[in-house]
Structure formats: C-alpha cells, structure tokens
PDB file of C-alpha atoms in Angstrom:
ATOM      1  CA  MET A 120       9.256  24.789   6.470  1.00  0.00           C
ATOM      2  CA  ASP A 121       9.371  25.570   2.764  1.00  0.00           C
ATOM      3  CA  VAL A 122       8.199  22.951   0.299  1.00  0.00           C
ATOM      4  CA  PRO A 123      11.238  21.720  -1.634  1.00  0.00           C
ATOM      5  CA  GLU A 124      11.379  21.908  -5.397  1.00  0.00           C
ATOM      6  CA  LEU A 125       9.895  18.868  -7.133  1.00  0.00           C
ATOM      7  CA  HIS A 126      12.593  16.474  -8.333  1.00  0.00           C
ATOM      8  CA  PRO A 127      12.442  16.350 -12.168  1.00  0.00           C
ATOM      9  CA  ASP A 128      12.057  12.536 -12.144  1.00  0.00           C
ATOM     10  CA  LEU A 129       8.672  12.997 -10.410  1.00  0.00           C
ATOM     11  CA  GLU A 130       7.116  14.973 -13.269  1.00  0.00           C
ATOM     12  CA  PRO A 131       5.076  11.984 -14.615  1.00  0.00           C
ATOM     13  CA  LEU A 132       3.650  11.372 -11.091  1.00  0.00           C
ATOM     14  CA  LYS A 133       3.005  15.048 -10.271  1.00  0.00           C
ATOM     15  CA  PHE A 134      -0.756  14.653 -10.780  1.00  0.00           C
ATOM     16  CA  LEU A 135      -0.896  12.470  -7.633  1.00  0.00           C
ATOM     17  CA  LEU A 136       0.544  15.107  -5.277  1.00  0.00           C
ATOM     18  CA  GLY A 137      -1.698  16.301  -2.476  1.00  0.00           C
ATOM     19  CA  THR A 138      -4.180  15.006   0.052  1.00  0.00           C
ATOM     20  CA  TRP A 139      -7.267  13.266  -1.288  1.00  0.00           C
ATOM     21  CA  GLU A 140     -10.462  12.332   0.577  1.00  0.00           C
ATOM     22  CA  GLY A 141     -13.590  10.471  -0.402  1.00  0.00           C
ATOM     23  CA  ALA A 142     -15.479   7.223  -0.244  1.00  0.00           C
ATOM     24  CA  GLY A 143     -15.283   3.785  -1.755  1.00  0.00           C
ATOM     25  CA  VAL A 144     -16.685   0.286  -1.763  1.00  0.00           C
ATOM     26  CA  GLY A 145     -15.120  -3.016  -0.846  1.00  0.00           C
ATOM     27  CA  GLY A 146     -15.937  -6.662  -1.089  1.00  0.00           C
ATOM     28  CA  TYR A 147     -14.410 -10.093  -1.555  1.00  0.00           C
ATOM     29  CA  PRO A 148     -15.730 -13.669  -1.518  1.00  0.00           C
ATOM     30  CA  THR A 149     -14.418 -14.143   2.039  1.00  0.00           C
ATOM     31  CA  ILE A 150     -16.071 -10.994   3.528  1.00  0.00           C
ATOM     32  CA  GLU A 151     -19.300  -8.995   3.358  1.00  0.00           C
ATOM     33  CA  SER A 152     -19.401  -5.938   1.089  1.00  0.00           C
ATOM     34  CA  PHE A 153     -18.853  -2.575   2.803  1.00  0.00           C
ATOM     35  CA  ASN A 154     -18.500   1.177   2.258  1.00  0.00           C
ATOM     36  CA  PHE A 155     -15.453   3.069   3.479  1.00  0.00           C
ATOM     37  CA  GLY A 156     -14.086   6.578   3.814  1.00  0.00           C
ATOM     38  CA  GLN A 157     -10.488   7.289   2.872  1.00  0.00           C
ATOM     39  CA  GLU A 158      -7.742   9.854   3.268  1.00  0.00           C
ATOM     40  CA  LEU A 159      -4.810   9.337   0.925  1.00  0.00           C
ATOM     41  CA  SER A 160      -1.736  11.543   0.530  1.00  0.00           C
ATOM     42  CA  PHE A 161       1.192  11.833  -1.833  1.00  0.00           C
ATOM     43  CA  THR A 162       3.990  14.161  -0.728  1.00  0.00           C
ATOM     44  CA  HIS A 163       7.654  14.675  -1.607  1.00  0.00           C
ATOM     45  CA  ILE A 164      10.812  15.942   0.045  1.00  0.00           C
ATOM     46  CA  GLY A 165      12.714  17.024  -3.071  1.00  0.00           C
ATOM     47  CA  LYS A 166      14.187  13.552  -3.679  1.00  0.00           C
ATOM     48  CA  PRO A 167      13.194  11.255  -6.611  1.00  0.00           C
ATOM     49  CA  PHE A 168      10.306   9.493  -4.832  1.00  0.00           C
ATOM     50  CA  LEU A 169       6.821  10.197  -3.517  1.00  0.00           C
ATOM     51  CA  VAL A 170       5.849   9.466   0.090  1.00  0.00           C
ATOM     52  CA  TYR A 171       2.474   7.676   0.199  1.00  0.00           C
ATOM     53  CA  ALA A 172       0.046   7.176   3.094  1.00  0.00           C
ATOM     54  CA  SER A 173      -3.530   5.881   3.172  1.00  0.00           C
ATOM     55  CA  ARG A 174      -6.062   5.491   5.994  1.00  0.00           C
ATOM     56  CA  THR A 175      -9.599   4.102   5.730  1.00  0.00           C
ATOM     57  CA  TRP A 176     -12.656   3.931   7.991  1.00  0.00           C
ATOM     58  CA  MET A 177     -15.919   2.031   7.798  1.00  0.00           C
ATOM     59  CA  ILE A 178     -18.897   4.128   6.702  1.00  0.00           C
ATOM     60  CA  GLU A 179     -21.900   3.070   8.772  1.00  0.00           C
ATOM     61  CA  ALA A 180     -25.426   2.600   7.370  1.00  0.00           C
ATOM     62  CA  ASP A 181     -26.375   6.098   8.634  1.00  0.00           C
ATOM     63  CA  GLY A 182     -23.442   7.641   6.723  1.00  0.00           C
ATOM     64  CA  THR A 183     -21.236   8.335   9.745  1.00  0.00           C
ATOM     65  CA  LEU A 184     -17.614   7.253   9.954  1.00  0.00           C
ATOM     66  CA  GLY A 185     -17.133   4.119  12.006  1.00  0.00           C
ATOM     67  CA  ARG A 186     -14.198   2.022  13.102  1.00  0.00           C
ATOM     68  CA  PRO A 187     -10.792   2.343  11.448  1.00  0.00           C
ATOM     69  CA  LEU A 188     -10.020  -0.171   8.705  1.00  0.00           C
ATOM     70  CA  ALA A 189      -6.753  -0.364   6.764  1.00  0.00           C
ATOM     71  CA  VAL A 190      -3.589   1.731   6.915  1.00  0.00           C
ATOM     72  CA  GLU A 191      -0.714   1.531   4.450  1.00  0.00           C
ATOM     73  CA  THR A 192       2.405   3.571   3.826  1.00  0.00           C
ATOM     74  CA  GLY A 193       5.103   3.470   1.212  1.00  0.00           C
ATOM     75  CA  TYR A 194       7.173   5.083  -1.492  1.00  0.00           C
ATOM     76  CA  TRP A 195       6.623   5.542  -5.224  1.00  0.00           C
ATOM     77  CA  ARG A 196       9.847   5.634  -7.257  1.00  0.00           C
ATOM     78  CA  PRO A 197       9.756   6.635 -10.925  1.00  0.00           C
ATOM     79  CA  ARG A 198      12.013   4.680 -13.248  1.00  0.00           C
ATOM     80  CA  PRO A 199      13.097   5.326 -16.863  1.00  0.00           C
ATOM     81  CA  ASP A 200      10.684   4.776 -19.746  1.00  0.00           C
ATOM     82  CA  HIS A 201       7.544   5.737 -17.763  1.00  0.00           C
ATOM     83  CA  GLN A 202       7.975   2.888 -15.296  1.00  0.00           C
ATOM     84  CA  VAL A 203       7.363   3.080 -11.535  1.00  0.00           C
ATOM     85  CA  GLU A 204       8.256   0.968  -8.495  1.00  0.00           C
ATOM     86  CA  VAL A 205       6.092   1.100  -5.369  1.00  0.00           C
ATOM     87  CA  THR A 206       6.843  -0.309  -1.924  1.00  0.00           C
ATOM     88  CA  LEU A 207       3.936  -0.625   0.531  1.00  0.00           C
ATOM     89  CA  ALA A 208       3.937  -1.718   4.154  1.00  0.00           C
ATOM     90  CA  HIS A 209       0.860  -2.710   6.151  1.00  0.00           C
ATOM     91  CA  PRO A 210       0.698  -2.992   9.968  1.00  0.00           C
ATOM     92  CA  THR A 211      -1.012  -6.369   9.470  1.00  0.00           C
ATOM     93  CA  GLY A 212       2.346  -7.937   8.565  1.00  0.00           C
ATOM     94  CA  ILE A 213       2.231  -7.626   4.761  1.00  0.00           C
ATOM     95  CA  VAL A 214       4.811  -5.897   2.553  1.00  0.00           C
ATOM     96  CA  GLU A 215       4.249  -5.487  -1.185  1.00  0.00           C
ATOM     97  CA  ILE A 216       6.444  -4.379  -4.063  1.00  0.00           C
ATOM     98  CA  TYR A 217       4.613  -3.246  -7.176  1.00  0.00           C
ATOM     99  CA  VAL A 218       5.949  -2.436 -10.637  1.00  0.00           C
ATOM    100  CA  GLY A 219       4.035  -0.664 -13.359  1.00  0.00           C
ATOM    101  CA  ASP A 220       3.571   2.041 -15.942  1.00  0.00           C
ATOM    102  CA  VAL A 221       2.731   5.745 -15.774  1.00  0.00           C
ATOM    103  CA  ALA A 222       0.978   7.416 -18.719  1.00  0.00           C
ATOM    104  CA  PHE A 223      -1.527  10.244 -19.190  1.00  0.00           C
ATOM    105  CA  ASN A 224      -2.324  10.815 -15.478  1.00  0.00           C
ATOM    106  CA  ARG A 225      -2.814   7.082 -14.953  1.00  0.00           C
ATOM    107  CA  VAL A 226      -0.727   4.477 -13.098  1.00  0.00           C
ATOM    108  CA  GLU A 227      -1.188   0.720 -13.457  1.00  0.00           C
ATOM    109  CA  LEU A 228       0.659  -1.528 -10.998  1.00  0.00           C
ATOM    110  CA  HIS A 229       1.111  -5.291 -10.539  1.00  0.00           C
ATOM    111  CA  THR A 230       2.748  -7.018  -7.581  1.00  0.00           C
ATOM    112  CA  ASP A 231       6.297  -8.179  -8.119  1.00  0.00           C
ATOM    113  CA  VAL A 232       6.735  -9.441  -4.540  1.00  0.00           C
ATOM    114  CA  VAL A 233       4.385 -10.027  -1.611  1.00  0.00           C
ATOM    115  CA  ALA A 234       5.955 -10.941   1.733  1.00  0.00           C
ATOM    116  CA  ARG A 235       4.123 -11.581   4.968  1.00  0.00           C
ATOM    117  CA  THR A 236       4.741 -12.451   8.558  1.00  0.00           C
ATOM    118  CA  GLU A 237       3.601 -15.770   9.980  1.00  0.00           C
ATOM    119  CA  SER A 238       0.508 -14.167  11.537  1.00  0.00           C
ATOM    120  CA  ALA A 239      -0.566 -12.142   8.470  1.00  0.00           C
ATOM    121  CA  LYS A 240      -3.448 -13.232   6.257  1.00  0.00           C
ATOM    122  CA  GLU A 241      -2.480 -14.949   3.040  1.00  0.00           C
ATOM    123  CA  VAL A 242      -2.170 -12.367   0.248  1.00  0.00           C
ATOM    124  CA  THR A 243      -0.464 -13.643  -2.897  1.00  0.00           C
ATOM    125  CA  GLY A 244      -0.899 -10.859  -5.458  1.00  0.00           C
ATOM    126  CA  GLY A 245      -2.404  -7.538  -6.373  1.00  0.00           C
ATOM    127  CA  HIS A 246      -3.212  -5.183  -9.213  1.00  0.00           C
ATOM    128  CA  ARG A 247      -3.780  -1.455  -8.632  1.00  0.00           C
ATOM    129  CA  LEU A 248      -4.972   1.280 -10.932  1.00  0.00           C
ATOM    130  CA  TYR A 249      -4.847   5.015 -10.076  1.00  0.00           C
ATOM    131  CA  GLY A 250      -5.977   7.800 -12.378  1.00  0.00           C
ATOM    132  CA  LEU A 251      -7.609  11.166 -12.707  1.00  0.00           C
ATOM    133  CA  ILE A 252     -11.339  11.203 -13.447  1.00  0.00           C
ATOM    134  CA  GLY A 253     -11.832  14.871 -14.242  1.00  0.00           C
ATOM    135  CA  GLU A 254     -10.317  16.497 -11.139  1.00  0.00           C
ATOM    136  CA  ASP A 255     -10.950  13.485  -8.885  1.00  0.00           C
ATOM    137  CA  LEU A 256      -8.554  10.628  -8.189  1.00  0.00           C
ATOM    138  CA  GLY A 257     -10.058   7.222  -8.816  1.00  0.00           C
ATOM    139  CA  TRP A 258      -8.376   3.999  -7.841  1.00  0.00           C
ATOM    140  CA  ALA A 259      -9.128   0.288  -7.818  1.00  0.00           C
ATOM    141  CA  TYR A 260      -7.427  -2.677  -6.174  1.00  0.00           C
ATOM    142  CA  ASP A 261      -7.744  -6.296  -7.255  1.00  0.00           C
ATOM    143  CA  MET A 262      -6.381  -8.860  -4.803  1.00  0.00           C
ATOM    144  CA  ALA A 263      -5.474 -12.550  -4.744  1.00  0.00           C
ATOM    145  CA  ALA A 264      -5.797 -13.809  -1.161  1.00  0.00           C
ATOM    146  CA  MET A 265      -7.118 -16.557   1.085  1.00  0.00           C
ATOM    147  CA  GLY A 266      -7.075 -19.126  -1.737  1.00  0.00           C
ATOM    148  CA  GLN A 267      -8.987 -16.823  -4.132  1.00  0.00           C
ATOM    149  CA  GLN A 268      -7.781 -15.791  -7.587  1.00  0.00           C
ATOM    150  CA  LEU A 269      -7.045 -12.145  -8.430  1.00  0.00           C
ATOM    151  CA  GLN A 270     -10.362 -10.259  -8.361  1.00  0.00           C
ATOM    152  CA  SER A 271     -11.929  -6.937  -7.440  1.00  0.00           C
ATOM    153  CA  HIS A 272     -11.539  -5.966  -3.777  1.00  0.00           C
ATOM    154  CA  LEU A 273     -11.621  -2.150  -3.330  1.00  0.00           C
ATOM    155  CA  SER A 274     -12.315   1.009  -5.334  1.00  0.00           C
ATOM    156  CA  ALA A 275     -12.821   4.664  -4.459  1.00  0.00           C
ATOM    157  CA  GLN A 276     -13.189   8.133  -5.915  1.00  0.00           C
ATOM    158  CA  LEU A 277     -11.406  10.902  -3.993  1.00  0.00           C
ATOM    159  CA  LYS A 278     -11.425  14.686  -4.140  1.00  0.00           C
ATOM    160  CA  LYS A 279      -8.285  16.764  -3.650  1.00  0.00           C
ATOM    161  CA  VAL A 280      -8.456  18.674  -0.360  1.00  0.00           C
ATOM    162  CA  SER A 281      -4.929  20.149  -0.276  1.00  0.00           C
TER     163      SER A 281
END
C-alpha cells in the first residue's frame, strides 16, 4: 500500500514521523527506579492527525529486555496557532487528553482531562515534553498520581529506526 501524502496541517509535527527505539529511566516516590526499553511510532493516513503507539519493556540488570511494561495508543491533532490536542488510551483503564504547543521540533503538553475506570490507579495529571536532540527523539513525562504532586516519572532518548 502506498503511503498517502502528508496532510498540510501535520507539517509542524512532521519531525515526529517514524518508528523510534531506545532506552529510558523511570521512577516515582511510590515505586523503585528502573530502566526500560521503548518502541514508539508516529504514523499518518493522509488525514489531519498522527497515529501514536508506544510499548515499553523492563531492562534487566544484565542489559536484556525483560517483562513488558506500559502500552499506550492515541492520536495527535494539530490545531491553529501551533497548538496540538492529544488523546491517549491505556489498557490499565486510564484515558488522557493533553493540550499543548508545537514549536521548533518540540512539543510541550499538559493534561486537560484524565479519566479512569474504577479499577485503574489514581492518576490526576501529567506533563509531557517531546523534542529532537540532534537526530534523536527525547521525551519526558511528569505525573501526578497516588496522592503525589506532579513530578518526574519517565524519560527516554530514542533513535529513529524507520
């Protein structure tokens, strides 16, 4: 199947397109710190949104990939004036809507809405930052959850693989 032409509204987000892989670190007051591997992808179908998917795995002490960790999927929708809306769904029962700004190969997002099922852990807010570091994609996620204020939770540096 041919790749459709990029919708013109996606031009500010074009730097995100592709599949990215790499490693990151995580921690939070309610858990032990850990290292993880990640595969993240941004694709499009010719419409004015990006399709987003992320999968992570524990990196064991010997450097091998261990058990699966988080999975999230969603859509990134550019808005006028360099704004963006992001919807994310997690299989753990959490859905997030982010709003933010796009400028100079960098996206900064803040939660507008967090909804969760009765069995999901308590997450009340988030802040995400994505940007190019040379040719790599760096990102960081601050989270407010489990009675804790917004603070650093995850970060990674990924290389483009396709």
